[in-house]
Amino acid sequence: MRLRIIKCHGSGNDFPLIDARRLALDDATWAGVARALADRRGPVGGDGMLLLTEGDGQYAFGFRMFNSDGSESETCLNGLRCVARAGFAALGIEAARVRLKTSEADVARDDDLADGVYTVRETAGPVSLDVAAWPMRGLGERVIETPIAATGSARAFTAIAIPNPHLVAFVEAVDEAELVAVGGVCEAAPDWLPNRANVSFVATPQSETLRGPREASREPDALFVRTYERGVGLTDSCGSAMAASTHAAGLTGRIAFGTPVTVFNRGGMVRAVAGEDGMVTLSGNATFEWEGAVTVDPATGVAGDLVIERWHNDEIDSWARVADAAR
């Protein structure tokens, strides 16, 4: 099949995006399309695949996200901003309520983070602390600043779903080897965590990791988030991880709820605010890099014959300046 795509990214989290409002494909076919398009060895590549889907009386449009392994995620807040931009353009609007897989979110065009950086504000939640609903077994009703022996790490984790499940550990410095090891344990879907979870190591405002970036930011508080994402692996950016980490910072008293926070990652940054009501607002880029068409065989998970019809070089350059400053 021949599909039109937009290659886009939110805070460095990159995806092929498809307007699927008129495409009647079943979930198994979409999973095959995702494996083909997100394959880094293929012509497109990405952390996953995004779909703009039809709305209804309650929602202006819908959102779906498939990971690179073909599994479907509850949400992806970096990807949601990109789908929101496509939905705004398709419908001629600048704000909407969006249907997600198991929840909903409000999105709106926001003031640009920097010159030439298309920016979307998104509000998601409320977060859930009920780990039995994931399920995460044998650890009680809530996990807040608690070691989880089964991870193989002595670190204290906080468990938050928004609605993707996340394990957040605050650290002085990010040890990527340790993060990959813990993420691999969770990715294996052990009996105590059958649906897996995203794992994030988060550098605190007081850490050496954030001294330079924090001084460069205009917000009084900052976090640096590094995530091992289920279905993806180690990723430069994960929007729901940044949201979960911001809420965890409030929950554990590191940053007061309601405080504007600059959240840095390997792909760039977003602005975030976590409320005591469990809602988290992120404001970040929705950058379009190019538009084109590609042939996909969902059965084999192979893509080919890519034709790029339009480059968005100005947007690419504008975001590169933001990302360079964040690093």
PDB file of C-alpha atoms in Angstrom, residues 6 12 18 58 61 74 83 101 119 126 139-140 150 156 158 166 185-186 191 206 224 238 256 275 298 306 322:
ATOM      1  CA  ILE A   6       4.693  13.604   7.590  1.00  0.00           C
ATOM      2  CA  GLY A  12      13.449  15.055  19.464  1.00  0.00           C
ATOM      3  CA  ILE A  18      -0.399   9.496   8.961  1.00  0.00           C
ATOM      4  CA  GLN A  58     -17.191  14.849  22.008  1.00  0.00           C
ATOM      5  CA  PHE A  61     -10.197  14.233  16.442  1.00  0.00           C
ATOM      6  CA  GLU A  74      -1.953   4.518  25.747  1.00  0.00           C
ATOM      7  CA  VAL A  83      -0.989  15.032  15.798  1.00  0.00           C
ATOM      8  CA  LYS A 101      -6.645   5.119  23.617  1.00  0.00           C
ATOM      9  CA  THR A 119       4.399  25.053  19.857  1.00  0.00           C
ATOM     10  CA  PRO A 126      -5.205  13.034  36.115  1.00  0.00           C
ATOM     11  CA  LEU A 139       3.999  -3.851  46.047  1.00  0.00           C
ATOM     12  CA  GLY A 140       0.792  -2.635  47.664  1.00  0.00           C
ATOM     13  CA  ALA A 150      12.803  -7.080  41.360  1.00  0.00           C
ATOM     14  CA  ALA A 156      13.899   4.347  45.152  1.00  0.00           C
ATOM     15  CA  THR A 158       7.868   6.441  42.289  1.00  0.00           C
ATOM     16  CA  HIS A 166       6.136   5.000  34.573  1.00  0.00           C
ATOM     17  CA  VAL A 185      13.956  -5.981  33.250  1.00  0.00           C
ATOM     18  CA  CYS A 186      10.666  -4.107  32.903  1.00  0.00           C
ATOM     19  CA  ASP A 191       5.107 -11.716  36.309  1.00  0.00           C
ATOM     20  CA  GLN A 206      20.329  20.517  42.748  1.00  0.00           C
ATOM     21  CA  PHE A 224      16.659  16.403  33.211  1.00  0.00           C
ATOM     22  CA  CYS A 238       9.409  10.706  26.093  1.00  0.00           C
ATOM     23  CA  ALA A 256       6.207  22.576  44.546  1.00  0.00           C
ATOM     24  CA  GLY A 275      -1.023  20.466  39.574  1.00  0.00           C
ATOM     25  CA  PRO A 298       2.412  -4.592   6.588  1.00  0.00           C
ATOM     26  CA  LEU A 306      10.132   6.763  -0.331  1.00  0.00           C
ATOM     27  CA  VAL A 322      16.758  25.275  20.706  1.00  0.00           C
TER      28      VAL A 322
END
